[in-house]
GROMACS .gro file of C-alpha atoms in nm:
model
  326
    1UNK     CA    1   2.190   0.950   5.070
    2UNK     CA    2   2.004   0.636   4.970
    3UNK     CA    3   2.225   0.351   4.849
    4UNK     CA    4   2.103   0.314   4.491
    5UNK     CA    5   2.051  -0.027   4.326
    6UNK     CA    6   2.243  -0.129   4.014
    7UNK     CA    7   2.093  -0.126   3.666
    8UNK     CA    8   2.239  -0.280   3.353
    9UNK     CA    9   2.225  -0.097   3.018
   10UNK     CA   10   2.371  -0.192   2.683
   11UNK     CA   11   2.622   0.086   2.617
   12UNK     CA   12   2.667   0.461   2.609
   13UNK     CA   13   2.612   0.682   2.304
   14UNK     CA   14   2.653   0.557   1.948
   15UNK     CA   15   2.353   0.481   1.730
   16UNK     CA   16   2.186   0.245   1.981
   17UNK     CA   17   2.335   0.335   2.318
   18UNK     CA   18   2.195   0.557   2.590
   19UNK     CA   19   2.289   0.920   2.512
   20UNK     CA   20   2.519   1.060   2.778
   21UNK     CA   21   2.288   1.360   2.814
   22UNK     CA   22   2.025   1.125   2.961
   23UNK     CA   23   2.253   0.946   3.208
   24UNK     CA   24   2.171   1.189   3.490
   25UNK     CA   25   1.804   1.093   3.464
   26UNK     CA   26   1.884   0.730   3.537
   27UNK     CA   27   2.143   0.816   3.802
   28UNK     CA   28   1.868   0.967   4.015
   29UNK     CA   29   1.742   0.610   4.065
   30UNK     CA   30   2.027   0.369   3.982
   31UNK     CA   31   2.396   0.311   3.960
   32UNK     CA   32   2.462   0.239   3.593
   33UNK     CA   33   2.657  -0.065   3.474
   34UNK     CA   34   2.711  -0.103   3.101
   35UNK     CA   35   2.735  -0.443   2.933
   36UNK     CA   36   3.108  -0.411   2.867
   37UNK     CA   37   3.172  -0.345   3.237
   38UNK     CA   38   2.965  -0.649   3.328
   39UNK     CA   39   3.149  -0.873   3.083
   40UNK     CA   40   3.486  -0.750   3.211
   41UNK     CA   41   3.402  -0.823   3.575
   42UNK     CA   42   3.105  -1.056   3.607
   43UNK     CA   43   3.197  -1.178   3.953
   44UNK     CA   44   3.175  -0.824   4.088
   45UNK     CA   45   2.876  -0.683   3.902
   46UNK     CA   46   2.644  -0.973   3.809
   47UNK     CA   47   2.517  -1.032   4.165
   48UNK     CA   48   2.451  -0.659   4.215
   49UNK     CA   49   2.231  -0.596   3.913
   50UNK     CA   50   1.860  -0.586   3.996
   51UNK     CA   51   1.723  -0.399   3.695
   52UNK     CA   52   1.776  -0.436   3.322
   53UNK     CA   53   1.694  -0.116   3.134
   54UNK     CA   54   1.637  -0.158   2.760
   55UNK     CA   55   1.705   0.147   2.546
   56UNK     CA   56   1.552   0.076   2.204
   57UNK     CA   57   1.576  -0.302   2.225
   58UNK     CA   58   1.931  -0.311   2.363
   59UNK     CA   59   2.070  -0.518   2.521
   60UNK     CA   60   1.902  -0.817   2.358
   61UNK     CA   61   1.736  -1.026   2.627
   62UNK     CA   62   1.867  -1.381   2.591
   63UNK     CA   63   1.859  -1.686   2.816
   64UNK     CA   64   2.235  -1.651   2.856
   65UNK     CA   65   2.200  -1.294   2.981
   66UNK     CA   66   1.917  -1.381   3.219
   67UNK     CA   67   2.110  -1.679   3.356
   68UNK     CA   68   2.405  -1.452   3.430
   69UNK     CA   69   2.204  -1.212   3.650
   70UNK     CA   70   2.094  -1.409   3.959
   71UNK     CA   71   1.936  -1.112   4.140
   72UNK     CA   72   1.757  -0.949   3.849
   73UNK     CA   73   1.405  -0.840   3.942
   74UNK     CA   74   1.275  -0.624   3.657
   75UNK     CA   75   1.319  -0.552   3.287
   76UNK     CA   76   1.211  -0.199   3.197
   77UNK     CA   77   1.186  -0.129   2.825
   78UNK     CA   78   1.158   0.196   2.632
   79UNK     CA   79   0.865   0.238   2.394
   80UNK     CA   80   0.525   0.075   2.382
   81UNK     CA   81   0.613  -0.222   2.162
   82UNK     CA   82   0.738  -0.542   2.325
   83UNK     CA   83   0.775  -0.762   2.016
   84UNK     CA   84   1.157  -0.750   2.063
   85UNK     CA   85   1.135  -0.957   2.383
   86UNK     CA   86   1.055  -1.323   2.442
   87UNK     CA   87   0.799  -1.262   2.715
   88UNK     CA   88   0.733  -1.631   2.773
   89UNK     CA   89   1.102  -1.694   2.835
   90UNK     CA   90   1.124  -1.395   3.067
   91UNK     CA   91   0.819  -1.507   3.264
   92UNK     CA   92   0.993  -1.835   3.354
   93UNK     CA   93   1.243  -1.629   3.555
   94UNK     CA   94   0.968  -1.462   3.756
   95UNK     CA   95   1.069  -1.116   3.634
   96UNK     CA   96   0.847  -0.811   3.604
   97UNK     CA   97   0.845  -0.640   3.263
   98UNK     CA   98   0.743  -0.278   3.205
   99UNK     CA   99   0.716  -0.053   2.901
  100UNK     CA  100   0.635   0.313   2.832
  101UNK     CA  101   0.307   0.333   2.637
  102UNK     CA  102   0.153   0.667   2.549
  103UNK     CA  103   0.458   0.887   2.592
  104UNK     CA  104   0.538   0.896   2.221
  105UNK     CA  105   0.182   0.935   2.095
  106UNK     CA  106   0.202   1.303   2.007
  107UNK     CA  107   0.547   1.297   1.850
  108UNK     CA  108   0.459   0.985   1.648
  109UNK     CA  109   0.131   1.138   1.533
  110UNK     CA  110   0.322   1.452   1.431
  111UNK     CA  111   0.559   1.233   1.227
  112UNK     CA  112   0.264   1.058   1.064
  113UNK     CA  113   0.126   1.392   0.951
  114UNK     CA  114   0.472   1.498   0.831
  115UNK     CA  115   0.499   1.186   0.614
  116UNK     CA  116   0.149   1.236   0.476
  117UNK     CA  117   0.218   1.600   0.390
  118UNK     CA  118   0.563   1.527   0.246
  119UNK     CA  119   0.435   1.249   0.021
  120UNK     CA  120   0.127   1.440  -0.091
  121UNK     CA  121   0.309   1.764  -0.167
  122UNK     CA  122   0.629   1.624  -0.322
  123UNK     CA  123   0.846   1.774  -0.048
  124UNK     CA  124   1.137   1.530  -0.082
  125UNK     CA  125   1.145   1.542  -0.461
  126UNK     CA  126   1.102   1.918  -0.458
  127UNK     CA  127   1.395   1.957  -0.220
  128UNK     CA  128   1.611   1.744  -0.451
  129UNK     CA  129   1.515   1.954  -0.755
  130UNK     CA  130   1.586   2.277  -0.570
  131UNK     CA  131   1.933   2.151  -0.471
  132UNK     CA  132   2.023   1.987  -0.803
  133UNK     CA  133   2.319   2.157  -0.976
  134UNK     CA  134   2.157   2.129  -1.319
  135UNK     CA  135   1.824   2.292  -1.221
  136UNK     CA  136   1.761   2.601  -1.435
  137UNK     CA  137   1.385   2.630  -1.412
  138UNK     CA  138   1.090   2.498  -1.209
  139UNK     CA  139   0.800   2.306  -1.365
  140UNK     CA  140   0.496   2.498  -1.243
  141UNK     CA  141   0.267   2.235  -1.393
  142UNK     CA  142   0.402   1.968  -1.156
  143UNK     CA  143   0.140   1.924  -0.885
  144UNK     CA  144   0.075   1.714  -0.577
  145UNK     CA  145  -0.234   1.609  -0.385
  146UNK     CA  146  -0.453   1.802  -0.142
  147UNK     CA  147  -0.464   1.697   0.222
  148UNK     CA  148  -0.743   1.936   0.316
  149UNK     CA  149  -1.090   1.784   0.272
  150UNK     CA  150  -0.951   1.454   0.143
  151UNK     CA  151  -1.030   1.115   0.300
  152UNK     CA  152  -0.797   0.959   0.553
  153UNK     CA  153  -0.830   0.594   0.649
  154UNK     CA  154  -0.664   0.502   0.978
  155UNK     CA  155  -0.598   0.132   1.039
  156UNK     CA  156  -0.547   0.097   1.412
  157UNK     CA  157  -0.732   0.353   1.624
  158UNK     CA  158  -0.536   0.314   1.945
  159UNK     CA  159  -0.386   0.612   2.121
  160UNK     CA  160  -0.155   0.700   1.831
  161UNK     CA  161  -0.424   0.650   1.569
  162UNK     CA  162  -0.658   0.871   1.768
  163UNK     CA  163  -0.390   1.141   1.799
  164UNK     CA  164  -0.355   1.131   1.420
  165UNK     CA  165  -0.731   1.172   1.384
  166UNK     CA  166  -0.723   1.477   1.611
  167UNK     CA  167  -0.468   1.639   1.383
  168UNK     CA  168  -0.646   1.533   1.065
  169UNK     CA  169  -0.965   1.699   1.185
  170UNK     CA  170  -0.788   2.035   1.164
  171UNK     CA  171  -0.734   1.967   0.793
  172UNK     CA  172  -1.109   1.908   0.755
  173UNK     CA  173  -1.038   1.555   0.641
  174UNK     CA  174  -1.306   1.290   0.626
  175UNK     CA  175  -1.176   1.032   0.873
  176UNK     CA  176  -1.247   0.660   0.842
  177UNK     CA  177  -1.102   0.405   1.080
  178UNK     CA  178  -1.077   0.030   1.117
  179UNK     CA  179  -0.996  -0.114   1.457
  180UNK     CA  180  -1.033  -0.441   1.643
  181UNK     CA  181  -1.277  -0.264   1.874
  182UNK     CA  182  -1.497   0.029   1.789
  183UNK     CA  183  -1.434   0.353   1.977
  184UNK     CA  184  -1.701   0.509   2.199
  185UNK     CA  185  -1.950   0.726   2.014
  186UNK     CA  186  -1.829   1.031   2.205
  187UNK     CA  187  -1.471   0.968   2.092
  188UNK     CA  188  -1.579   0.922   1.732
  189UNK     CA  189  -1.781   1.243   1.743
  190UNK     CA  190  -1.491   1.442   1.887
  191UNK     CA  191  -1.285   1.382   1.572
  192UNK     CA  192  -1.577   1.319   1.331
  193UNK     CA  193  -1.450   0.967   1.261
  194UNK     CA  194  -1.652   0.695   1.087
  195UNK     CA  195  -1.602   0.330   1.185
  196UNK     CA  196  -1.545   0.070   0.913
  197UNK     CA  197  -1.597  -0.280   1.046
  198UNK     CA  198  -1.461  -0.413   0.715
  199UNK     CA  199  -1.112  -0.291   0.628
  200UNK     CA  200  -1.192  -0.324   0.258
  201UNK     CA  201  -1.447  -0.042   0.286
  202UNK     CA  202  -1.181   0.186   0.428
  203UNK     CA  203  -0.921   0.092   0.165
  204UNK     CA  204  -1.160   0.152  -0.124
  205UNK     CA  205  -1.260   0.501  -0.010
  206UNK     CA  206  -0.940   0.652   0.130
  207UNK     CA  207  -0.708   0.899  -0.039
  208UNK     CA  208  -0.453   0.831   0.235
  209UNK     CA  209  -0.422   0.507   0.430
  210UNK     CA  210  -0.239   0.536   0.761
  211UNK     CA  211  -0.126   0.214   0.933
  212UNK     CA  212  -0.087   0.251   1.312
  213UNK     CA  213  -0.135  -0.099   1.453
  214UNK     CA  214   0.072  -0.306   1.694
  215UNK     CA  215   0.268  -0.595   1.547
  216UNK     CA  216   0.093  -0.919   1.638
  217UNK     CA  217   0.044  -1.251   1.457
  218UNK     CA  218  -0.288  -1.108   1.335
  219UNK     CA  219  -0.136  -0.788   1.191
  220UNK     CA  220   0.174  -0.945   1.034
  221UNK     CA  221   0.149  -0.877   0.656
  222UNK     CA  222  -0.205  -0.743   0.699
  223UNK     CA  223  -0.145  -0.510   0.403
  224UNK     CA  224  -0.065  -0.742   0.115
  225UNK     CA  225  -0.137  -0.766  -0.257
  226UNK     CA  226  -0.512  -0.802  -0.215
  227UNK     CA  227  -0.536  -0.501   0.015
  228UNK     CA  228  -0.319  -0.284  -0.210
  229UNK     CA  229  -0.538  -0.374  -0.508
  230UNK     CA  230  -0.840  -0.244  -0.315
  231UNK     CA  231  -0.688   0.102  -0.279
  232UNK     CA  232  -0.737   0.389  -0.520
  233UNK     CA  233  -0.474   0.432  -0.790
  234UNK     CA  234  -0.428   0.786  -0.654
  235UNK     CA  235  -0.394   0.673  -0.290
  236UNK     CA  236  -0.089   0.711  -0.068
  237UNK     CA  237   0.002   0.453   0.198
  238UNK     CA  238   0.177   0.562   0.520
  239UNK     CA  239   0.318   0.316   0.776
  240UNK     CA  240   0.427   0.427   1.125
  241UNK     CA  241   0.372   0.094   1.302
  242UNK     CA  242   0.612  -0.192   1.222
  243UNK     CA  243   0.766  -0.293   0.892
  244UNK     CA  244   0.629  -0.646   0.907
  245UNK     CA  245   0.272  -0.516   0.889
  246UNK     CA  246   0.316  -0.453   0.515
  247UNK     CA  247   0.415  -0.716   0.259
  248UNK     CA  248   0.711  -0.524   0.120
  249UNK     CA  249   0.743  -0.734  -0.196
  250UNK     CA  250   0.379  -0.661  -0.274
  251UNK     CA  251   0.437  -0.292  -0.204
  252UNK     CA  252   0.731  -0.279  -0.446
  253UNK     CA  253   0.512  -0.421  -0.723
  254UNK     CA  254   0.220  -0.190  -0.638
  255UNK     CA  255   0.439   0.120  -0.652
  256UNK     CA  256   0.612   0.011  -0.974
  257UNK     CA  257   0.287  -0.079  -1.150
  258UNK     CA  258   0.086   0.223  -1.037
  259UNK     CA  259  -0.157   0.022  -0.827
  260UNK     CA  260  -0.120   0.306  -0.573
  261UNK     CA  261   0.040   0.644  -0.625
  262UNK     CA  262   0.299   0.652  -0.347
  263UNK     CA  263   0.399   0.539  -0.001
  264UNK     CA  264   0.581   0.680   0.299
  265UNK     CA  265   0.736   0.447   0.555
  266UNK     CA  266   0.892   0.530   0.889
  267UNK     CA  267   0.939   0.157   0.949
  268UNK     CA  268   1.066  -0.128   0.735
  269UNK     CA  269   1.176  -0.487   0.777
  270UNK     CA  270   1.463  -0.517   0.838
  271UNK     CA  271   1.588  -0.182   0.962
  272UNK     CA  272   1.777  -0.049   0.782
  273UNK     CA  273   1.690  -0.213   0.453
  274UNK     CA  274   1.976  -0.374   0.258
  275UNK     CA  275   2.126  -0.109   0.033
  276UNK     CA  276   2.019  -0.300  -0.279
  277UNK     CA  277   1.658  -0.344  -0.165
  278UNK     CA  278   1.415  -0.262  -0.450
  279UNK     CA  279   1.211  -0.029  -0.229
  280UNK     CA  280   1.507   0.210  -0.212
  281UNK     CA  281   1.514   0.254  -0.589
  282UNK     CA  282   1.156   0.383  -0.613
  283UNK     CA  283   1.097   0.754  -0.666
  284UNK     CA  284   0.739   0.738  -0.537
  285UNK     CA  285   0.848   0.622  -0.192
  286UNK     CA  286   0.972   0.810   0.115
  287UNK     CA  287   1.159   0.610   0.380
  288UNK     CA  288   1.267   0.752   0.716
  289UNK     CA  289   1.474   0.567   0.981
  290UNK     CA  290   1.209   0.483   1.245
  291UNK     CA  291   1.207   0.833   1.397
  292UNK     CA  292   0.839   0.852   1.492
  293UNK     CA  293   0.898   0.956   1.853
  294UNK     CA  294   1.251   1.087   1.805
  295UNK     CA  295   1.230   1.425   1.973
  296UNK     CA  296   1.441   1.526   2.270
  297UNK     CA  297   1.139   1.612   2.485
  298UNK     CA  298   0.974   1.276   2.418
  299UNK     CA  299   1.292   1.075   2.466
  300UNK     CA  300   1.355   1.243   2.802
  301UNK     CA  301   1.005   1.150   2.915
  302UNK     CA  302   1.061   0.792   2.800
  303UNK     CA  303   1.394   0.737   2.978
  304UNK     CA  304   1.250   0.895   3.293
  305UNK     CA  305   0.962   0.647   3.279
  306UNK     CA  306   1.197   0.354   3.215
  307UNK     CA  307   1.395   0.439   3.526
  308UNK     CA  308   1.096   0.522   3.748
  309UNK     CA  309   0.907   0.205   3.652
  310UNK     CA  310   1.204  -0.013   3.741
  311UNK     CA  311   1.272   0.175   4.065
  312UNK     CA  312   0.910   0.143   4.178
  313UNK     CA  313   0.911  -0.232   4.109
  314UNK     CA  314   1.219  -0.275   4.326
  315UNK     CA  315   1.054  -0.076   4.606
  316UNK     CA  316   0.736  -0.284   4.586
  317UNK     CA  317   0.530   0.014   4.466
  318UNK     CA  318   0.248  -0.011   4.211
  319UNK     CA  319   0.330   0.038   3.841
  320UNK     CA  320   0.069   0.081   3.568
  321UNK     CA  321   0.290  -0.025   3.278
  322UNK     CA  322   0.326  -0.395   3.355
  323UNK     CA  323   0.353  -0.619   3.049
  324UNK     CA  324   0.212  -0.971   3.082
  325UNK     CA  325   0.322  -1.270   2.876
  326UNK     CA  326   0.045  -1.401   2.650
   0.00000   0.00000   0.00000
């Protein structure tokens, strides 16, 4: 049997650790060392570790950690986003960095639709009413909003945004999108999407605004007070990208003052929000704990890719998911 290389992971189980049910996937390619084992016996394990596998941003990649691993060759991270790593720092160590783009597109798009449907049709509030001990009757004049044949504006038409558009087409929605680059005409036609070069045009026309962009200096706080004021008073805002993309203080005011009708967020900043954060007191807001791609099938695909990418790097084989420092 091949003598497997060593890989460092943060810890096992818990809210941030690698689930034990996924360990066998990694063990096909690596011997696993957890951070506690490393810290308890650095002389033994530090020289052996060639791969650092990040499971949802853990362990945090610091200069101290990198300095302690003299034979590290690759950092393989779960998920498409890399904003949790200092890529410029990592590049000074001559390390390869990989991620897992695309694997969570369908599950994240499904979650986006779930948030849109839940917010439009009062699912969360309705569930609370149905469970409430003092409920004696239902208000049949309490109504929500239609999804079918309404207008959806997608900000960020990458692979996830496009997967959302594919689903929205089945609801016969009018689909507008704003993106740094326009999609090919054939791709637009396939989902009947209309390109808006000016984001303001999209915001002014949309019944639902879906944010699906990467977090970059250009997208940080891209939805602020001015953008919220452009939206319809009946509009609903959904964010499945990163919390920092929306000015949360501006969103609190917009929801309180009726500038927009409601919002649904799978991401916030920070995560979780402080328990006294004003967003959490709003009845016209749904917040979920960053579970866009949180399905067992998707997570298995992701950890498999994390391990395979790192193993291929160590073997000198080509890998498509290389992340370059910018």
